[in-house]
Coordinates of C-alpha atoms in Angstrom, one line a residue:
Chain A
M1 CA -14.7 2.5 -9.4
E2 CA -14.5 -1.1 -8.3
F3 CA -15.5 -3.0 -5.2
F4 CA -13.9 -6.4 -4.7
F5 CA -15.7 -8.4 -2.1
D6 CA -16.2 -11.9 -0.7
F7 CA -19.5 -12.6 1.1
V8 CA -17.7 -14.3 4.0
S9 CA -15.9 -11.1 5.0
P10 CA -17.8 -9.1 7.6
Y11 CA -15.9 -6.0 6.6
A12 CA -17.0 -6.5 2.9
Y13 CA -20.6 -6.7 4.2
L14 CA -20.1 -3.4 6.1
A15 CA -18.7 -1.8 2.9
S16 CA -21.6 -3.2 0.8
T17 CA -24.0 -1.1 2.9
Q18 CA -22.1 2.1 2.1
I19 CA -20.2 2.0 -1.1
D20 CA -23.0 2.7 -3.7
A21 CA -24.3 5.7 -1.7
L22 CA -20.8 7.0 -1.2
A23 CA -20.0 6.8 -4.9
A24 CA -23.3 8.3 -5.9
R25 CA -22.6 11.4 -3.7
H26 CA -19.7 12.0 -6.1
G27 CA -21.5 11.0 -9.3
R28 CA -19.7 7.7 -9.6
Q29 CA -20.9 4.2 -10.1
V30 CA -19.4 1.0 -8.6
Q31 CA -18.6 -2.2 -10.3
W32 CA -19.0 -5.1 -7.8
K33 CA -16.5 -7.9 -8.1
P34 CA -16.8 -11.1 -6.1
F35 CA -13.7 -13.2 -5.4
L36 CA -12.7 -15.9 -2.9
I37 CA -10.6 -14.4 -0.1
G38 CA -9.8 -17.9 1.0
V39 CA -7.8 -18.4 -2.2
T40 CA -5.9 -15.2 -2.1
V41 CA -5.2 -15.1 1.7
L42 CA -4.8 -18.8 2.4
Q43 CA -3.3 -20.1 -0.8
V44 CA -1.5 -17.3 -2.5
M45 CA -0.4 -15.3 0.5
G46 CA 0.1 -18.3 2.8
L47 CA -1.6 -16.6 5.8
K48 CA -4.1 -18.0 8.4
P49 CA -7.8 -17.2 8.5
L50 CA -8.3 -14.0 10.3
M51 CA -10.1 -15.5 13.3
E52 CA -7.3 -18.1 13.7
T53 CA -4.5 -15.6 13.6
P54 CA -3.1 -15.4 17.1
L55 CA -3.8 -12.1 19.0
K56 CA -6.3 -10.9 16.4
A57 CA -9.5 -12.7 17.0
D58 CA -10.8 -10.7 20.0
Y59 CA -10.0 -7.5 18.3
I60 CA -11.9 -8.4 15.1
A61 CA -14.9 -9.6 17.1
H62 CA -15.1 -6.3 18.9
D63 CA -14.1 -4.3 15.9
K64 CA -16.8 -5.5 13.5
S65 CA -19.5 -4.6 16.1
R66 CA -18.2 -1.1 16.7
M67 CA -17.7 -0.5 13.0
A68 CA -21.2 -1.6 12.3
E69 CA -22.5 0.8 15.0
L70 CA -20.4 3.6 13.5
L71 CA -21.9 2.9 10.1
G72 CA -25.4 2.6 11.5
V73 CA -26.1 -1.0 10.3
P74 CA -26.7 -4.3 12.1
I75 CA -24.3 -7.2 12.4
V76 CA -24.3 -10.5 14.2
Q77 CA -21.4 -12.4 15.7
R78 CA -21.4 -15.8 14.2
D79 CA -19.4 -19.0 13.8
M80 CA -18.1 -19.2 10.2
R81 CA -17.1 -22.8 10.3
G82 CA -18.5 -24.7 7.3
V83 CA -19.6 -21.5 5.5
N84 CA -18.3 -20.9 2.0
S85 CA -19.3 -18.5 -0.7
V86 CA -18.5 -20.4 -3.8
A87 CA -22.1 -21.0 -4.8
A88 CA -23.1 -17.4 -4.0
C89 CA -20.2 -15.9 -5.9
R90 CA -21.0 -18.1 -9.0
A91 CA -24.6 -17.0 -8.7
Y92 CA -23.6 -13.4 -8.5
L93 CA -21.4 -13.6 -11.6
W94 CA -24.1 -15.4 -13.6
L95 CA -26.8 -12.9 -12.6
A96 CA -24.4 -9.9 -13.3
R97 CA -23.9 -11.0 -16.9
E98 CA -27.4 -10.0 -17.8
D99 CA -28.4 -7.4 -15.1
A100 CA -25.9 -5.8 -12.7
G101 CA -28.8 -4.3 -10.7
R102 CA -30.4 -7.6 -10.1
A103 CA -27.1 -9.2 -9.2
R104 CA -26.6 -6.4 -6.7
Q105 CA -30.0 -7.1 -5.1
F106 CA -29.0 -10.7 -4.8
A107 CA -25.7 -9.8 -3.2
H108 CA -27.4 -7.6 -0.6
R109 CA -29.7 -10.5 0.3
V110 CA -26.7 -12.9 0.6
F111 CA -24.8 -10.5 2.9
E112 CA -27.9 -10.0 5.0
R113 CA -28.5 -13.7 5.4
L114 CA -25.0 -14.2 6.7
W115 CA -24.3 -11.0 8.7
V116 CA -27.7 -9.8 9.8
Q117 CA -29.9 -12.9 10.0
G118 CA -27.0 -15.2 11.0
L119 CA -28.1 -17.8 8.4
D120 CA -26.0 -19.8 6.0
I121 CA -25.2 -19.0 2.3
T122 CA -23.4 -22.2 1.4
T123 CA -26.0 -24.6 0.0
P124 CA -28.4 -24.5 -3.0
A125 CA -31.3 -24.0 -0.6
D126 CA -29.5 -20.9 0.8
I127 CA -29.0 -19.6 -2.7
A128 CA -32.7 -20.3 -3.5
D129 CA -33.8 -18.4 -0.4
A130 CA -31.6 -15.4 -1.3
C131 CA -33.0 -15.4 -4.8
A132 CA -36.5 -15.4 -3.4
A133 CA -35.7 -12.5 -1.1
A134 CA -34.4 -10.6 -4.1
G135 CA -37.4 -11.4 -6.2
I136 CA -35.4 -13.6 -8.5
E137 CA -36.6 -17.0 -9.9
A138 CA -34.2 -19.5 -8.3
G139 CA -34.5 -22.4 -10.7
P140 CA -32.3 -21.0 -13.5
V141 CA -29.7 -19.7 -11.0
L142 CA -29.4 -23.1 -9.3
A143 CA -29.1 -24.8 -12.7
A144 CA -26.4 -22.3 -13.8
I145 CA -24.1 -22.4 -10.9
T146 CA -23.1 -26.0 -11.4
T147 CA -22.1 -25.5 -15.0
D148 CA -18.5 -25.5 -16.2
E149 CA -19.1 -22.0 -17.5
A150 CA -20.1 -20.7 -14.0
K151 CA -17.1 -22.5 -12.4
Q152 CA -14.8 -21.0 -15.0
A153 CA -16.3 -17.5 -14.5
L154 CA -15.5 -17.6 -10.8
R155 CA -12.0 -19.0 -11.4
A156 CA -11.4 -16.0 -13.8
A157 CA -12.7 -13.6 -11.2
V158 CA -10.3 -15.0 -8.5
D159 CA -7.4 -15.0 -11.0
E160 CA -8.1 -11.3 -11.7
A161 CA -8.2 -10.5 -8.0
V162 CA -4.8 -12.2 -7.5
A163 CA -3.3 -10.6 -10.6
R164 CA -4.4 -7.2 -9.3
K165 CA -3.0 -8.0 -5.9
V166 CA -6.3 -7.8 -4.1
F167 CA -5.0 -9.1 -0.8
G168 CA -8.0 -8.5 1.4
A169 CA -11.7 -7.5 1.4
P170 CA -13.2 -5.1 0.9
F171 CA -10.7 -3.8 -1.7
F172 CA -11.4 -0.8 -3.8
F173 CA -9.9 0.7 -6.9
V174 CA -10.7 4.3 -7.8
D175 CA -8.8 5.9 -10.7
G176 CA -6.1 3.3 -10.3
E177 CA -5.7 3.9 -6.6
P178 CA -5.9 0.6 -4.6
I179 CA -7.6 1.0 -1.2
W180 CA -8.0 -1.8 1.3
G181 CA -10.5 -1.9 4.1
V182 CA -13.8 -0.5 5.3
D183 CA -11.8 1.6 7.8
R184 CA -10.5 3.5 4.8
L185 CA -13.8 4.7 3.4
W186 CA -12.6 8.2 4.4
M187 CA -9.7 7.8 1.9
L188 CA -12.2 6.9 -0.9
E189 CA -14.2 10.0 0.1
H190 CA -11.1 12.1 0.1
W191 CA -10.1 10.9 -3.4
L192 CA -13.5 11.3 -4.8
T193 CA -13.7 14.8 -3.4
H194 CA -10.2 16.1 -4.3
G195 CA -8.7 13.7 -6.8
N196 CA -5.3 13.8 -4.9
W197 CA -3.8 12.9 -1.6
R198 CA -3.0 16.3 -0.4
P199 CA -4.2 17.2 3.1
A200 CA -7.9 18.3 3.1
S201 CA -6.8 21.8 4.0
K202 CA -4.6 22.1 0.9
A203 CA -6.4 19.7 -1.5
Chain B
M1 CA -4.3 6.8 26.2
E2 CA -1.5 4.6 25.0
F3 CA 0.5 4.5 21.8
F4 CA 2.4 1.2 21.1
F5 CA 5.0 1.6 18.4
D6 CA 8.1 0.1 16.9
F7 CA 10.6 2.3 15.2
V8 CA 10.8 0.0 12.2
S9 CA 7.2 0.5 11.3
P10 CA 6.6 3.3 8.8
Y11 CA 3.0 3.5 9.9
A12 CA 4.1 4.0 13.5
Y13 CA 6.4 6.8 12.3
L14 CA 3.5 8.4 10.6
A15 CA 1.4 8.1 13.8
S16 CA 4.2 9.5 15.9
T17 CA 3.9 12.8 14.0
Q18 CA 0.2 13.1 14.8
I19 CA -0.7 11.4 18.0
D20 CA 0.3 14.0 20.7
A21 CA -1.4 16.9 18.9
L22 CA -4.5 14.8 18.3
A23 CA -4.7 13.9 22.0
A24 CA -3.9 17.4 23.1
R25 CA -6.9 18.7 21.1
H26 CA -9.0 16.6 23.4
G27 CA -7.1 17.4 26.6
R28 CA -5.5 14.0 26.7
Q29 CA -1.9 12.8 27.1
V30 CA -0.3 9.9 25.5
Q31 CA 1.9 7.2 27.0
W32 CA 4.4 6.0 24.4
K33 CA 5.2 2.3 24.6
P34 CA 7.9 0.7 22.4
F35 CA 7.8 -3.0 21.5
L36 CA 9.3 -5.3 18.9
I37 CA 6.9 -6.0 16.2
G38 CA 9.2 -8.7 14.9
V39 CA 8.5 -10.7 18.0
T40 CA 4.7 -10.3 18.0
V41 CA 4.1 -10.7 14.2
L42 CA 6.9 -13.1 13.3
Q43 CA 7.2 -15.2 16.4
V44 CA 3.8 -15.1 18.2
M45 CA 1.5 -14.7 15.2
G46 CA 3.6 -16.8 12.8
L47 CA 3.2 -14.3 10.0
K48 CA 5.7 -13.0 7.4
P49 CA 7.2 -9.6 7.4
L50 CA 4.9 -7.1 5.7
M51 CA 7.1 -6.5 2.7
E52 CA 7.6 -10.2 2.2
T53 CA 3.9 -11.0 2.3
P54 CA 2.8 -11.9 -1.3
L55 CA 0.5 -9.4 -3.0
K56 CA 1.1 -6.7 -0.3
A57 CA 4.5 -5.1 -1.0
D58 CA 3.6 -2.8 -3.8
Y59 CA 0.5 -1.6 -2.0
I60 CA 2.4 -0.8 1.2
A61 CA 5.1 1.1 -0.7
H62 CA 2.6 3.2 -2.4
D63 CA 0.4 3.5 0.6
K64 CA 3.0 4.8 3.0
S65 CA 3.8 7.6 0.5
R66 CA 0.2 8.7 0.0
M67 CA -0.5 8.4 3.8
A68 CA 2.5 10.7 4.5
E69 CA 1.2 13.2 2.0
L70 CA -2.3 13.1 3.5
L71 CA -0.7 13.8 6.9
G72 CA 1.6 16.5 5.5
V73 CA 4.9 14.9 6.6
P74 CA 7.9 13.5 4.7
I75 CA 8.8 9.9 4.3
V76 CA 11.4 8.0 2.3
Q77 CA 11.2 4.6 0.6
R78 CA 14.0 2.5 2.0
D79 CA 15.4 -1.0 2.3
M80 CA 14.9 -2.3 5.8
R81 CA 17.2 -5.3 5.6
G82 CA 19.6 -5.3 8.5
V83 CA 17.7 -2.6 10.4
N84 CA 16.5 -3.5 13.9
S85 CA 15.2 -1.4 16.7
V86 CA 16.4 -3.3 19.8
A87 CA 19.0 -0.7 20.9
A88 CA 16.7 2.2 20.1
C89 CA 13.8 0.6 22.1
R90 CA 16.0 -0.1 25.1
A91 CA 17.3 3.5 25.0
Y92 CA 13.8 4.8 24.9
L93 CA 12.7 2.8 27.9
W94 CA 15.8 3.8 29.9
L95 CA 15.3 7.5 29.1
A96 CA 11.6 7.3 29.8
R97 CA 12.2 6.0 33.4
E98 CA 13.5 9.5 34.3
D99 CA 11.9 11.9 31.8
A100 CA 9.2 10.9 29.4
G101 CA 9.5 14.2 27.5
R102 CA 13.2 13.6 26.9
A103 CA 12.5 10.1 25.8
R104 CA 9.9 11.4 23.4
Q105 CA 12.4 13.8 21.8
F106 CA 14.8 10.9 21.4
A107 CA 12.0 8.8 19.8
H108 CA 11.2 11.6 17.3
R109 CA 14.9 11.8 16.3
V110 CA 15.1 8.0 15.8
F111 CA 11.9 8.0 13.7
E112 CA 13.3 10.8 11.6
R113 CA 16.7 9.1 11.1
L114 CA 15.0 6.1 9.7
W115 CA 12.0 7.4 7.8
V116 CA 13.0 11.0 6.8
Q117 CA 16.8 10.9 6.5
G118 CA 16.9 7.3 5.4
L119 CA 19.7 6.5 7.9
D120 CA 20.1 3.5 10.2
I121 CA 19.1 3.2 13.8
T122 CA 20.6 -0.2 14.7
T123 CA 24.1 0.5 16.0
P124 CA 25.5 2.3 19.0
A125 CA 26.8 5.0 16.7
D126 CA 23.2 5.5 15.4
I127 CA 21.9 5.8 18.9
A128 CA 24.6 8.3 19.8
D129 CA 23.7 10.4 16.8
A130 CA 20.0 10.3 17.7
C131 CA 20.9 11.3 21.3
A132 CA 23.0 14.3 20.0
A133 CA 20.1 15.4 17.8
A134 CA 17.8 15.3 20.8
G135 CA 20.3 17.2 23.0
I136 CA 20.9 14.2 25.2
E137 CA 24.3 13.1 26.4
A138 CA 25.0 9.8 24.6
G139 CA 27.5 8.2 27.0
P140 CA 25.1 7.1 29.8
V141 CA 22.6 5.9 27.2
L142 CA 25.1 3.7 25.4
A143 CA 26.3 2.3 28.7
A144 CA 22.7 1.7 29.9
I145 CA 21.4 -0.2 26.9
T146 CA 23.8 -3.1 27.2
T147 CA 22.8 -3.8 30.9
D148 CA 20.7 -6.7 31.9
E149 CA 18.3 -4.2 33.4
A150 CA 17.7 -2.6 30.0
K151 CA 17.4 -6.0 28.3
Q152 CA 14.9 -7.1 30.9
A153 CA 12.9 -3.8 30.5
L154 CA 12.5 -4.4 26.8
R155 CA 11.5 -8.0 27.3
A156 CA 8.9 -6.9 29.7
A157 CA 7.6 -4.3 27.3
V158 CA 7.3 -6.9 24.5
D159 CA 5.6 -9.3 26.9
E160 CA 3.1 -6.6 27.8
A161 CA 2.4 -5.9 24.1
V162 CA 1.8 -9.6 23.5
A163 CA -0.3 -10.1 26.6
R164 CA -2.5 -7.1 25.5
K165 CA -2.7 -8.6 22.0
V166 CA -1.0 -5.7 20.3
F167 CA -0.7 -7.4 16.9
G168 CA 0.5 -4.5 14.8
A169 CA 1.9 -1.0 14.9
P170 CA 0.8 1.7 15.5
F171 CA -1.6 0.3 18.1
F172 CA -3.6 2.6 20.4
F173 CA -5.7 2.0 23.6
V174 CA -8.1 4.8 24.6
D175 CA -10.4 4.1 27.5
G176 CA -9.9 0.4 27.0
E177 CA -10.7 0.5 23.3
P178 CA -8.0 -1.1 21.1
I179 CA -7.4 0.6 17.8
W180 CA -4.9 -0.6 15.2
G181 CA -3.4 1.5 12.4
V182 CA -2.6 5.0 11.4
D183 CA -5.5 4.8 9.0
R184 CA -7.8 4.7 12.0
L185 CA -6.8 8.1 13.5
W186 CA -10.4 9.1 12.6
M187 CA -11.7 6.5 15.0
L188 CA -9.5 7.8 17.8
E189 CA -10.7 11.3 17.0
H190 CA -14.3 10.0 17.0
W191 CA -13.9 8.3 20.4
L192 CA -12.1 11.3 22.0
T193 CA -14.9 13.6 20.7
H194 CA -17.9 11.5 21.5
G195 CA -16.9 8.7 23.9
N196 CA -19.0 6.2 22.0
W197 CA -19.2 4.5 18.6
R198 CA -22.5 5.9 17.5
P199 CA -22.5 7.6 14.1
A200 CA -21.2 11.2 14.3
S201 CA -24.7 12.5 13.4
K202 CA -26.2 10.7 16.5
A203 CA -23.2 10.6 18.8

């Protein structure tokens, strides 16, 4: 199954703390796929950033806290102005070419910087710190993420997300079923358990 | 607890088939509150209609079918062009002033016309048919819904929804907690069971 995420999404962070264990309970593995939600939501869909959408901001602020509590993980409220995930997504893709497990360790440290420690993830120094926390040598990563190859890899990842109509984060595909949102982990669990959408009593 | 709905929302229809039984399992009653999602989403929030939002339409079409299957209720795919719920919402509010139970019967018949039988709900003839199906005399309802009082009642209902930041449908409030979406009935159930957001194992 696939897990599309952007580090800037608090709901993608929450999903990142659950998805591998959930899949493992059903003998599945997860392919993590970074993309830039700013491109899909803001450019392709023509919507506003979540926290600037009228009526929604208070709900989201409260909701991410209670959802974190329900999932038993920490989260901070934070100002996202100036934060972007371009460098972190490029670094993830570069690391994942050689070692998906190492890339995943890096991704967890990036999510934690942003959503647990309340730090930034935007600059080369942030990427270097996240590498260090994941036990990864930072030099080659920092060198890689400014290459045309790394830029092109991220563009391709975003293009794939748009082509597959990934309109939000987290976004999952399991056996071709698209599922949007950390509030739908119960649907993932249902599908992985039953392989159909019949009510649990009849599945 | 409160259930904000608009008849034109397929997810509100799905919620309408579940919410009273869910509440009753926890000894609660539900106050049904119609509003016009077109006003909140299109005018106040400045968003596009769901099915015209790029990337989302295919997902929603598939999702409402599988969600209906999960809930064990029927639903049809239908073209919503030309359908609006102004008359039905006014009729609901007028009926509810005297008898909430009768209004609820009417609401179920309106939802069924639209989302099970694939009929319209927009015209006086549609309202008359829904009244008949609910065992309600149509004449007084049709007379009432063109009055200034009925128009004002719906405006007030929409104003309340906007003031309370009801940005989608279905939208629930339980003990002050706002909860959006039929995909979050599990959160309503959690709250009604535990009265907190701790993980089920520690709640």
